[in-house]
Amino acid sequence: MKNFNINLMLLKIKAFIWLIRYHKKKTSGFQQGFKRSYRGRGRGRGNFNNSGRSGQTYRGGQQGGQRGRGTGRDKRDTNPKIDRQSSVKIGADWTLIEQFDLAQLTKLSTKIPDAEDLVWAGELAIYNDIFDRCSTKHPIPLQRMDNAEFYYVTTTDDPAMEKFAKENAADVYGTDAILSLLMASPRSVYPWDIVVQKIDGALVFDKRDTATFDFLTVSETSHEPPTEAPGLYEDDRLSPEQLAVQRAAQSKDPKLMEINSPSKLSIEATMINQNFSQQILRSDLPRNKLELPNPFATTDNTENSGPQPAAVAYRYRKFKLGDRTLISRTELHGIAEKRGEKLYMTAYALNEWDSRLAGGIDWRQKIDSQRGAVLATELKNNSCKLARWTAQSVLAGADQMKIGYVSRVSRANPYDHLILATQFYKPKEFANQITLNINNMWGIMKMLIDLLFSKEDGKFVIVRDANKPIVRIFSVPINTFKDDDDDDSDDNQADNDDNDSSDED
């Protein structure tokens, strides 16, 4: 019966990922228009439905090669070349306009801009301080938030951004998810790409319909990153010792390596992060309703009968960056009450999957007494992810940043987890702790904005190379990626027709 349930759950995961849908509606002067937003729901064991702008199949995580421990006698064996696939296919009609090494970006710097609040939307709940006391001796099981809706809406799908654009309220528009990726890009290893449109003197930072960076990466910056279908990599890149370890593990449990592939780990980490951010909030107290309701919730969500929007505040902020102004939609996840003061907070979860394979340390042995060592190891293995979370917290003006440490109940079970510890950090202090320079973050954005404003109106794609620490900027035809949009519209129309037929029946 247990095997049947697991197989059924795996089928549900595949079904949810492949059946993500979305709507579009052209309403603005941008090239493809500001479009109606979509919704995604974190539901079930290990499930992750994401219907941000793309509403497409997000495979979560990127392709990786094999890298093993080895014996240290032959560096060529212990550090084999990893060949990854590009996040986007470079078209023959794309024109390269700029290229630079990621290391160059670390030298940029500018003054940290002042922030001005424009609009608050959504709802916030109070943090439950019982999670401050969890430990390895008293862990708290991670719950599945089946009734919570999570939204991953890009810039051109945001109705508030559309309104700001029509009013010419700023020169640059983007979400915290997109901006944080660019700000933390020097630490990135996996490939990524960002679409930028310059229309009538305004820049819009956007994501493609099939972009995957809303999924969290796992062990991206590790010296021994997880591999996709590891059992397929039995070739001369592995030493005999490495092959013996791999074969022994697979002979005991062939599925063990599959659940630790980058794509499966990415889905697992994203689900954990969703559930953790909601579980640590008090459900016995009413939520704090903000200035405007959740801009992405549908009528069905506002009724008590169906899934409800997750407790998230969308804080739209304007930044003065040199001669330009930038509006960003940022997120806050709760309110922490400390000494009678209410502090806005963000919440994120690090997850332990298998310390033996991840090149880390056993959390259950160290996290209570040596939490600093655990964090240092996570910073080594997940440097880019931590930098993005910190950048998002800084952009949102969060007073506190809550980090949870969530571990599998057992190494071979990616569905059930325990919260072993949590820790509050002040975002700016945490940035110093992980050597993330906030002036450098804004320096990267200012350089990109100034560069793109020097070009004629059009569409551009910023691409991180799949195998080299290089970023390239391409000028692309204005209808690039439009075929993907049209295909999705056709699929969505067919879905609506099916739903109408069902209603008539």
Coordinates of C-alpha atoms in Angstrom, one line a residue, residues 2-498:
K2 CA 2.8 2.4 0.8
N3 CA 4.5 1.8 -2.6
F4 CA 1.2 2.4 -4.3
N5 CA 0.7 5.7 -2.5
I6 CA 4.2 6.8 -3.4
N7 CA 3.7 5.9 -7.0
L8 CA 0.3 7.7 -7.0
M9 CA 1.9 10.8 -5.5
L10 CA 4.7 10.8 -8.2
L11 CA 2.0 10.6 -10.9
K12 CA 0.2 13.6 -9.3
I13 CA 3.5 15.6 -9.3
K14 CA 4.0 15.0 -13.0
A15 CA 0.3 15.7 -13.7
F16 CA 0.4 19.0 -11.8
I17 CA 3.6 20.2 -13.4
W18 CA 2.5 19.4 -17.0
L19 CA -1.1 20.7 -16.6
I20 CA -0.2 24.3 -15.5
R21 CA -2.3 26.8 -17.4
Y22 CA -2.6 30.5 -17.7
H23 CA -4.5 33.4 -19.3
K24 CA -3.3 36.4 -21.2
K25 CA -4.9 39.7 -22.0
K26 CA -3.2 42.5 -24.0
T27 CA -3.9 45.8 -22.3
S28 CA -0.9 48.1 -22.5
G29 CA 1.5 49.8 -24.7
F30 CA 4.3 47.3 -24.0
Q31 CA 5.2 45.1 -27.0
Q32 CA 3.4 42.1 -25.7
G33 CA 1.2 44.0 -23.3
F34 CA 0.6 43.7 -19.6
K35 CA -1.2 40.5 -19.3
R36 CA -3.7 39.0 -16.8
S37 CA -1.9 37.4 -13.9
Y38 CA -2.0 33.7 -13.1
R39 CA -1.9 31.7 -9.9
G40 CA 0.1 28.7 -8.7
R41 CA -0.7 26.4 -5.8
G42 CA 1.7 24.5 -3.5
R43 CA -0.4 21.4 -2.9
G44 CA 0.3 17.8 -1.8
R45 CA 3.4 16.0 -1.0
G46 CA 6.3 17.4 -2.9
N47 CA 3.9 19.0 -5.4
F48 CA 4.6 22.5 -6.9
N49 CA 2.2 24.1 -9.2
N50 CA 3.6 27.3 -10.7
S51 CA 1.6 29.5 -12.9
G52 CA 3.5 32.8 -12.9
R53 CA 3.8 34.5 -16.2
S54 CA 4.7 31.3 -17.9
G55 CA 2.1 28.9 -16.7
Q56 CA 4.3 26.4 -18.5
T57 CA 6.0 23.2 -17.5
Y58 CA 8.7 24.2 -15.0
R59 CA 11.2 21.3 -14.7
G60 CA 12.9 23.0 -11.8
G61 CA 16.6 22.9 -11.5
Q62 CA 19.1 22.7 -14.3
Q63 CA 21.1 19.9 -15.9
G64 CA 24.3 19.0 -14.3
G65 CA 27.2 16.6 -14.9
Q66 CA 28.8 14.3 -12.4
R67 CA 31.4 15.4 -9.8
G68 CA 32.6 13.0 -7.2
R69 CA 34.9 12.8 -4.2
G70 CA 37.6 10.5 -5.6
T71 CA 40.8 9.8 -3.7
G72 CA 42.7 13.1 -4.4
R73 CA 45.5 11.4 -6.3
D74 CA 44.2 12.5 -9.7
K75 CA 42.7 16.0 -10.0
R76 CA 41.4 15.3 -13.5
D77 CA 39.2 12.5 -12.1
T78 CA 37.9 14.3 -9.0
N79 CA 37.0 17.5 -10.9
P80 CA 35.5 16.3 -14.2
K81 CA 34.0 18.8 -16.7
I82 CA 30.3 19.5 -16.3
D83 CA 28.4 20.2 -19.4
R84 CA 25.1 22.0 -18.9
Q85 CA 22.5 23.1 -21.4
S86 CA 21.7 26.7 -22.0
S87 CA 18.5 28.0 -20.4
V88 CA 17.5 29.4 -23.8
K89 CA 18.2 28.6 -27.4
I90 CA 20.3 31.4 -29.0
G91 CA 18.6 32.3 -32.3
A92 CA 20.4 32.9 -35.5
D93 CA 18.9 36.3 -35.8
W94 CA 20.1 37.4 -32.3
T95 CA 22.7 40.1 -32.2
L96 CA 25.3 40.1 -29.5
I97 CA 25.7 43.7 -28.2
E98 CA 27.6 43.1 -25.0
Q99 CA 29.6 40.5 -23.1
F100 CA 31.4 40.5 -19.8
D101 CA 32.8 38.1 -17.2
L102 CA 30.8 37.6 -14.0
A103 CA 33.9 38.6 -12.0
Q104 CA 33.8 42.0 -13.6
L105 CA 30.4 42.6 -12.0
T106 CA 31.9 42.3 -8.5
K107 CA 33.8 45.5 -9.0
L108 CA 30.8 47.7 -9.6
S109 CA 29.4 49.9 -6.9
T110 CA 27.0 52.8 -6.5
K111 CA 25.2 54.6 -3.7
I112 CA 22.3 52.7 -2.1
P113 CA 19.1 54.4 -3.3
D114 CA 16.4 55.7 -1.0
A115 CA 13.1 53.8 -1.2
E116 CA 9.6 55.2 -1.3
D117 CA 6.5 53.1 -0.7
L118 CA 3.8 53.4 -3.3
V119 CA 1.2 50.7 -2.7
W120 CA 0.7 47.9 -0.2
A121 CA -1.4 44.9 -1.2
G122 CA -2.3 41.5 0.2
E123 CA -2.4 40.3 3.8
L124 CA 0.1 39.6 6.6
A125 CA -0.1 37.3 9.5
I126 CA 1.7 37.3 12.9
Y127 CA 4.8 35.1 13.3
N128 CA 4.4 32.2 15.8
D129 CA 7.3 32.4 18.2
I130 CA 7.0 28.7 19.1
F131 CA 9.2 28.0 16.2
D132 CA 12.0 29.8 17.9
R133 CA 12.2 26.9 20.3
C134 CA 12.4 24.0 17.9
S135 CA 15.5 21.8 18.0
T136 CA 16.7 18.3 17.0
K137 CA 15.3 17.0 20.3
H138 CA 12.0 18.8 19.8
P139 CA 11.6 19.1 16.0
I140 CA 8.3 20.3 14.4
P141 CA 7.0 18.3 11.5
L142 CA 6.6 20.4 8.3
Q143 CA 3.0 20.6 7.3
R144 CA 1.6 20.7 3.8
M145 CA -0.3 23.9 3.2
D146 CA -2.9 22.3 0.8
N147 CA -5.3 25.3 1.0
A148 CA -2.7 28.0 0.2
E149 CA -2.4 29.7 -3.2
F150 CA 1.1 30.9 -4.2
Y151 CA 1.6 33.4 -7.1
Y152 CA 4.7 33.9 -9.2
V153 CA 3.6 36.7 -11.5
T154 CA 6.1 38.5 -13.7
T155 CA 6.3 42.3 -14.4
T156 CA 4.1 42.5 -17.5
D157 CA 1.4 40.4 -15.8
D158 CA 1.1 42.6 -12.8
P159 CA -2.0 45.0 -12.9
A160 CA -0.3 47.4 -10.5
M161 CA 2.8 47.6 -12.7
E162 CA 0.5 48.2 -15.7
K163 CA -1.1 51.1 -13.9
F164 CA 2.3 52.6 -12.9
A165 CA 3.5 52.2 -16.5
K166 CA 0.5 54.0 -17.9
E167 CA 1.1 56.9 -15.5
N168 CA 4.8 57.0 -16.5
A169 CA 5.6 56.6 -12.8
A170 CA 9.2 55.4 -13.3
D171 CA 11.8 54.6 -15.9
V172 CA 12.4 51.0 -14.9
Y173 CA 10.0 48.2 -13.8
G174 CA 10.8 44.7 -12.4
T175 CA 10.0 42.2 -9.7
D176 CA 12.2 41.4 -6.7
A177 CA 12.6 37.8 -8.0
I178 CA 14.1 39.1 -11.3
L179 CA 16.1 42.0 -9.8
S180 CA 17.6 39.7 -7.1
L181 CA 18.8 37.2 -9.7
L182 CA 20.7 40.0 -11.5
M183 CA 22.0 41.4 -8.2
A184 CA 23.3 37.9 -7.1
S185 CA 24.4 36.9 -10.6
P186 CA 28.2 36.9 -9.8
R187 CA 27.5 33.9 -7.5
S188 CA 25.4 32.0 -10.0
V189 CA 26.5 28.7 -11.6
Y190 CA 23.4 27.4 -13.3
P191 CA 22.4 29.1 -16.6
W192 CA 19.6 31.7 -16.6
D193 CA 18.1 34.4 -18.8
I194 CA 16.1 37.6 -18.4
V195 CA 14.1 39.4 -21.1
V196 CA 14.2 43.2 -21.1
Q197 CA 11.9 45.4 -23.2
K198 CA 12.7 49.0 -23.9
I199 CA 9.5 50.8 -24.9
D200 CA 8.9 54.5 -25.2
G201 CA 11.7 55.4 -22.8
A202 CA 10.9 52.7 -20.2
L203 CA 12.7 49.5 -19.4
V204 CA 10.8 46.4 -18.3
F205 CA 12.7 43.5 -16.8
D206 CA 10.7 40.3 -17.5
K207 CA 10.9 36.6 -17.6
R208 CA 10.3 34.2 -20.4
D209 CA 7.2 32.0 -20.6
T210 CA 9.3 28.9 -19.8
A211 CA 11.8 30.4 -17.4
T212 CA 12.7 28.2 -14.4
F213 CA 14.2 30.5 -11.8
D214 CA 11.1 30.7 -9.7
F215 CA 12.2 27.2 -8.6
L216 CA 14.8 27.1 -5.9
T217 CA 18.2 25.6 -6.7
V218 CA 19.8 23.1 -4.4
S219 CA 23.6 22.8 -3.9
E220 CA 24.1 25.0 -6.9
T221 CA 27.5 26.3 -5.8
S222 CA 28.7 23.0 -4.2
H223 CA 31.9 21.4 -5.2
E224 CA 29.9 18.2 -5.6
P225 CA 26.6 19.4 -7.1
P226 CA 23.7 16.9 -7.6
T227 CA 23.4 15.3 -11.1
E228 CA 20.5 14.6 -13.4
A229 CA 20.1 10.8 -13.7
P230 CA 23.4 10.0 -12.0
G231 CA 23.2 6.4 -13.0
L232 CA 23.8 7.4 -16.7
Y233 CA 27.2 8.9 -16.0
E234 CA 29.2 5.7 -15.8
D235 CA 32.1 6.8 -18.0
D236 CA 35.7 7.8 -17.9
R237 CA 35.0 10.9 -16.0
L238 CA 34.5 8.8 -12.8
S239 CA 37.3 7.1 -11.0
P240 CA 36.9 3.4 -10.1
E241 CA 36.3 4.3 -6.5
Q242 CA 33.5 6.7 -7.5
L243 CA 31.8 4.1 -9.7
A244 CA 31.9 1.6 -6.9
V245 CA 30.2 4.0 -4.5
Q246 CA 27.6 4.9 -7.1
R247 CA 26.8 1.3 -8.0
A248 CA 26.6 0.2 -4.4
A249 CA 24.1 3.0 -3.5
Q250 CA 22.0 2.2 -6.6
S251 CA 22.0 -1.5 -5.9
K252 CA 20.5 -0.9 -2.5
D253 CA 17.9 1.6 -3.7
P254 CA 17.7 2.5 -7.4
K255 CA 15.3 5.3 -6.7
L256 CA 17.6 6.9 -4.2
M257 CA 19.7 8.7 -6.9
E258 CA 16.5 9.7 -8.9
I259 CA 15.0 11.7 -6.0
N260 CA 18.3 13.5 -5.6
S261 CA 18.5 14.8 -9.1
P262 CA 18.6 18.6 -9.6
S263 CA 15.0 18.8 -10.9
K264 CA 13.5 16.7 -8.1
L265 CA 15.5 18.5 -5.5
S266 CA 14.4 21.8 -6.9
I267 CA 10.7 20.9 -6.7
E268 CA 11.2 19.6 -3.1
A269 CA 13.0 22.7 -2.0
T270 CA 10.4 25.0 -3.5
M271 CA 7.6 23.1 -1.8
I272 CA 9.4 23.2 1.5
N273 CA 9.9 27.0 1.2
Q274 CA 6.2 27.5 0.5
N275 CA 5.0 25.4 3.3
F276 CA 7.5 26.8 5.8
S277 CA 6.6 30.4 5.1
Q278 CA 3.0 29.7 6.0
Q279 CA 3.3 27.3 8.8
I280 CA 5.4 29.6 11.0
L281 CA 2.5 32.1 11.0
R282 CA -0.3 32.1 13.6
S283 CA -3.5 30.8 12.1
D284 CA -5.5 31.6 15.3
L285 CA -5.3 35.3 14.8
P286 CA -6.9 37.3 12.0
R287 CA -4.6 38.5 9.2
N288 CA -3.7 42.1 8.9
K289 CA -5.4 43.3 5.7
L290 CA -3.4 45.9 3.8
E291 CA -4.3 48.9 1.7
L292 CA -5.4 46.8 -1.3
P293 CA -6.4 43.1 -1.6
N294 CA -4.2 40.5 -3.2
P295 CA -3.9 41.7 -6.9
F296 CA -3.5 38.2 -8.2
A297 CA -6.4 36.4 -6.4
T298 CA -9.5 35.5 -8.3
T299 CA -13.1 35.7 -7.2
D300 CA -13.0 32.0 -6.2
N301 CA -10.0 32.7 -3.9
T302 CA -11.9 35.4 -2.0
E303 CA -14.6 33.0 -1.0
N304 CA -14.0 30.8 2.0
S305 CA -14.9 27.6 0.1
G306 CA -11.8 27.3 -2.1
P307 CA -8.0 27.7 -1.6
Q308 CA -7.0 31.0 -0.1
P309 CA -4.1 33.3 -1.1
A310 CA -1.1 32.7 1.0
A311 CA -0.4 35.3 3.6
V312 CA 1.9 37.6 1.7
A313 CA 2.3 41.4 1.4
Y314 CA 3.2 42.9 -1.9
R315 CA 5.0 46.1 -1.3
Y316 CA 5.5 48.3 -4.4
R317 CA 8.5 50.5 -3.9
K318 CA 10.2 53.2 -5.9
F319 CA 14.0 53.6 -5.9
K320 CA 16.0 56.6 -7.1
L321 CA 19.0 55.1 -8.9
G322 CA 21.2 57.9 -10.2
D323 CA 19.2 59.8 -12.8
R324 CA 16.7 56.9 -13.2
T325 CA 13.7 55.7 -11.1
L326 CA 12.9 52.1 -10.6
I327 CA 9.7 50.5 -9.3
S328 CA 9.8 47.0 -7.9
R329 CA 7.2 44.7 -6.5
T330 CA 8.6 43.2 -3.4
E331 CA 7.3 40.6 -0.9
L332 CA 7.0 40.4 2.9
H333 CA 5.9 37.2 4.6
G334 CA 4.8 38.1 8.1
I335 CA 5.0 40.4 11.1
A336 CA 7.2 39.5 14.1
E337 CA 6.3 41.0 17.4
K338 CA 9.4 41.8 19.6
R339 CA 9.3 43.8 22.8
G340 CA 6.0 45.4 21.8
E341 CA 7.3 46.4 18.4
K342 CA 6.0 45.0 15.1
L343 CA 8.7 44.1 12.6
Y344 CA 8.2 43.2 8.9
M345 CA 9.8 39.9 8.0
T346 CA 10.6 37.6 5.1
A347 CA 10.9 33.8 5.6
Y348 CA 12.9 31.2 3.7
A349 CA 13.9 27.6 4.4
L350 CA 17.2 25.8 3.8
N351 CA 16.8 22.1 3.4
E352 CA 19.0 19.1 4.1
W353 CA 18.5 16.2 1.6
D354 CA 21.5 13.9 2.1
S355 CA 24.6 15.3 3.8
R356 CA 26.7 12.4 2.5
L357 CA 25.9 13.3 -1.1
A358 CA 25.8 17.0 -0.7
G359 CA 29.3 17.3 0.8
G360 CA 27.9 18.9 3.9
I361 CA 27.6 18.0 7.6
D362 CA 24.9 16.1 9.4
W363 CA 22.5 18.7 10.8
R364 CA 21.2 16.5 13.5
Q365 CA 24.7 16.2 14.9
K366 CA 25.7 19.9 14.7
I367 CA 22.8 22.3 14.3
D368 CA 22.0 22.7 18.0
S369 CA 25.6 23.3 19.1
Q370 CA 27.4 24.5 16.0
R371 CA 24.7 26.4 13.9
G372 CA 27.4 28.7 12.6
A373 CA 29.2 25.7 11.0
V374 CA 26.0 24.6 9.4
L375 CA 25.3 28.0 8.0
A376 CA 28.9 28.2 6.7
T377 CA 28.5 24.9 4.9
E378 CA 25.2 26.1 3.4
L379 CA 26.8 29.3 2.3
K380 CA 29.4 27.2 0.5
N381 CA 26.8 25.0 -1.2
N382 CA 24.0 27.5 -1.8
S383 CA 25.8 30.9 -2.0
C384 CA 23.6 32.2 -4.9
K385 CA 20.3 31.2 -3.3
L386 CA 21.2 32.9 0.0
A387 CA 22.4 36.0 -1.8
R388 CA 19.1 36.2 -3.7
W389 CA 17.0 35.8 -0.5
T390 CA 19.1 38.5 1.1
A391 CA 18.7 40.8 -1.9
Q392 CA 14.9 40.3 -1.9
S393 CA 14.7 41.1 1.8
V394 CA 16.7 44.3 1.3
L395 CA 14.6 45.3 -1.6
A396 CA 11.4 44.7 0.5
G397 CA 12.8 46.8 3.4
A398 CA 12.3 43.8 5.8
D399 CA 13.3 44.4 9.4
Q400 CA 14.0 40.7 9.9
M401 CA 14.8 37.7 7.8
K402 CA 13.8 34.3 9.1
I403 CA 15.8 31.3 8.0
G404 CA 14.5 27.8 8.7
Y405 CA 16.5 24.6 8.7
V406 CA 14.3 21.8 7.4
S407 CA 15.5 18.2 7.0
R408 CA 14.1 15.0 5.5
V409 CA 12.6 12.6 8.1
S410 CA 14.9 10.1 6.4
R411 CA 17.4 10.4 3.5
A412 CA 15.3 8.3 1.2
N413 CA 12.0 10.2 1.9
P414 CA 11.6 13.5 0.0
Y415 CA 8.0 13.9 1.1
D416 CA 8.1 14.3 4.8
H417 CA 10.3 16.8 6.7
L418 CA 11.1 18.2 10.1
I419 CA 11.9 21.8 11.1
L420 CA 15.1 21.4 13.2
A421 CA 15.8 25.0 13.9
T422 CA 15.1 28.6 12.9
Q423 CA 17.1 31.8 13.2
F424 CA 16.3 35.5 12.8
Y425 CA 18.8 37.8 11.0
K426 CA 18.7 41.5 10.1
P427 CA 19.0 41.6 6.3
K428 CA 21.8 44.1 6.1
E429 CA 23.8 42.5 8.8
F430 CA 23.3 39.1 7.2
A431 CA 24.5 40.5 3.9
N432 CA 27.7 41.5 5.6
Q433 CA 28.0 38.0 7.1
I434 CA 27.7 36.3 3.7
T435 CA 30.0 39.0 2.1
L436 CA 27.2 40.3 -0.1
N437 CA 27.9 44.0 -0.8
I438 CA 24.7 46.0 -1.1
N439 CA 26.5 48.8 -3.0
N440 CA 27.6 46.2 -5.5
M441 CA 24.1 44.8 -5.9
W442 CA 22.9 48.2 -6.9
G443 CA 26.0 48.9 -9.0
I444 CA 25.1 45.8 -11.1
M445 CA 21.6 47.1 -11.7
K446 CA 22.8 50.6 -12.5
M447 CA 25.3 49.4 -15.0
L448 CA 22.7 47.2 -16.8
I449 CA 20.1 50.0 -16.8
D450 CA 22.5 52.6 -18.2
L451 CA 23.7 50.2 -20.8
L452 CA 20.2 49.3 -22.0
F453 CA 19.1 52.9 -22.0
S454 CA 21.9 53.7 -24.4
K455 CA 20.3 51.4 -27.0
E456 CA 17.4 51.9 -29.3
D457 CA 13.9 50.7 -28.3
G458 CA 13.5 47.0 -28.7
K459 CA 13.8 43.7 -27.0
F460 CA 16.9 42.3 -25.3
V461 CA 17.8 39.0 -23.6
I462 CA 20.4 38.8 -20.8
V463 CA 21.9 35.3 -20.8
R464 CA 24.2 33.6 -18.3
D465 CA 26.4 31.1 -20.2
A466 CA 25.7 27.5 -19.3
N467 CA 29.3 26.5 -18.7
K468 CA 31.4 29.6 -18.5
P469 CA 31.1 32.5 -16.0
I470 CA 30.1 34.9 -18.7
V471 CA 27.0 37.1 -19.2
R472 CA 25.9 38.1 -22.7
I473 CA 23.3 40.6 -23.8
F474 CA 21.6 40.0 -27.1
S475 CA 19.3 42.3 -29.1
V476 CA 16.5 40.1 -30.4
P477 CA 13.6 40.5 -32.9
I478 CA 10.6 42.1 -31.3
N479 CA 8.5 38.9 -31.8
T480 CA 11.0 36.6 -30.1
F481 CA 9.2 34.1 -27.8
K482 CA 5.8 35.2 -29.3
D483 CA 5.2 31.6 -30.6
D484 CA 5.4 30.3 -27.0
D485 CA 2.8 32.9 -26.0
D486 CA 0.5 32.0 -28.8
D487 CA 0.7 28.3 -28.1
D488 CA -0.1 28.9 -24.4
S489 CA -3.1 31.1 -25.4
D490 CA -4.4 28.3 -27.6
D491 CA -4.0 25.8 -24.8
N492 CA -5.7 28.1 -22.4
Q493 CA -8.6 28.8 -24.8
A494 CA -9.1 25.0 -25.2
D495 CA -9.1 24.6 -21.4
N496 CA -11.7 27.3 -21.1
D497 CA -13.9 25.7 -23.7
D498 CA -13.6 22.4 -21.8

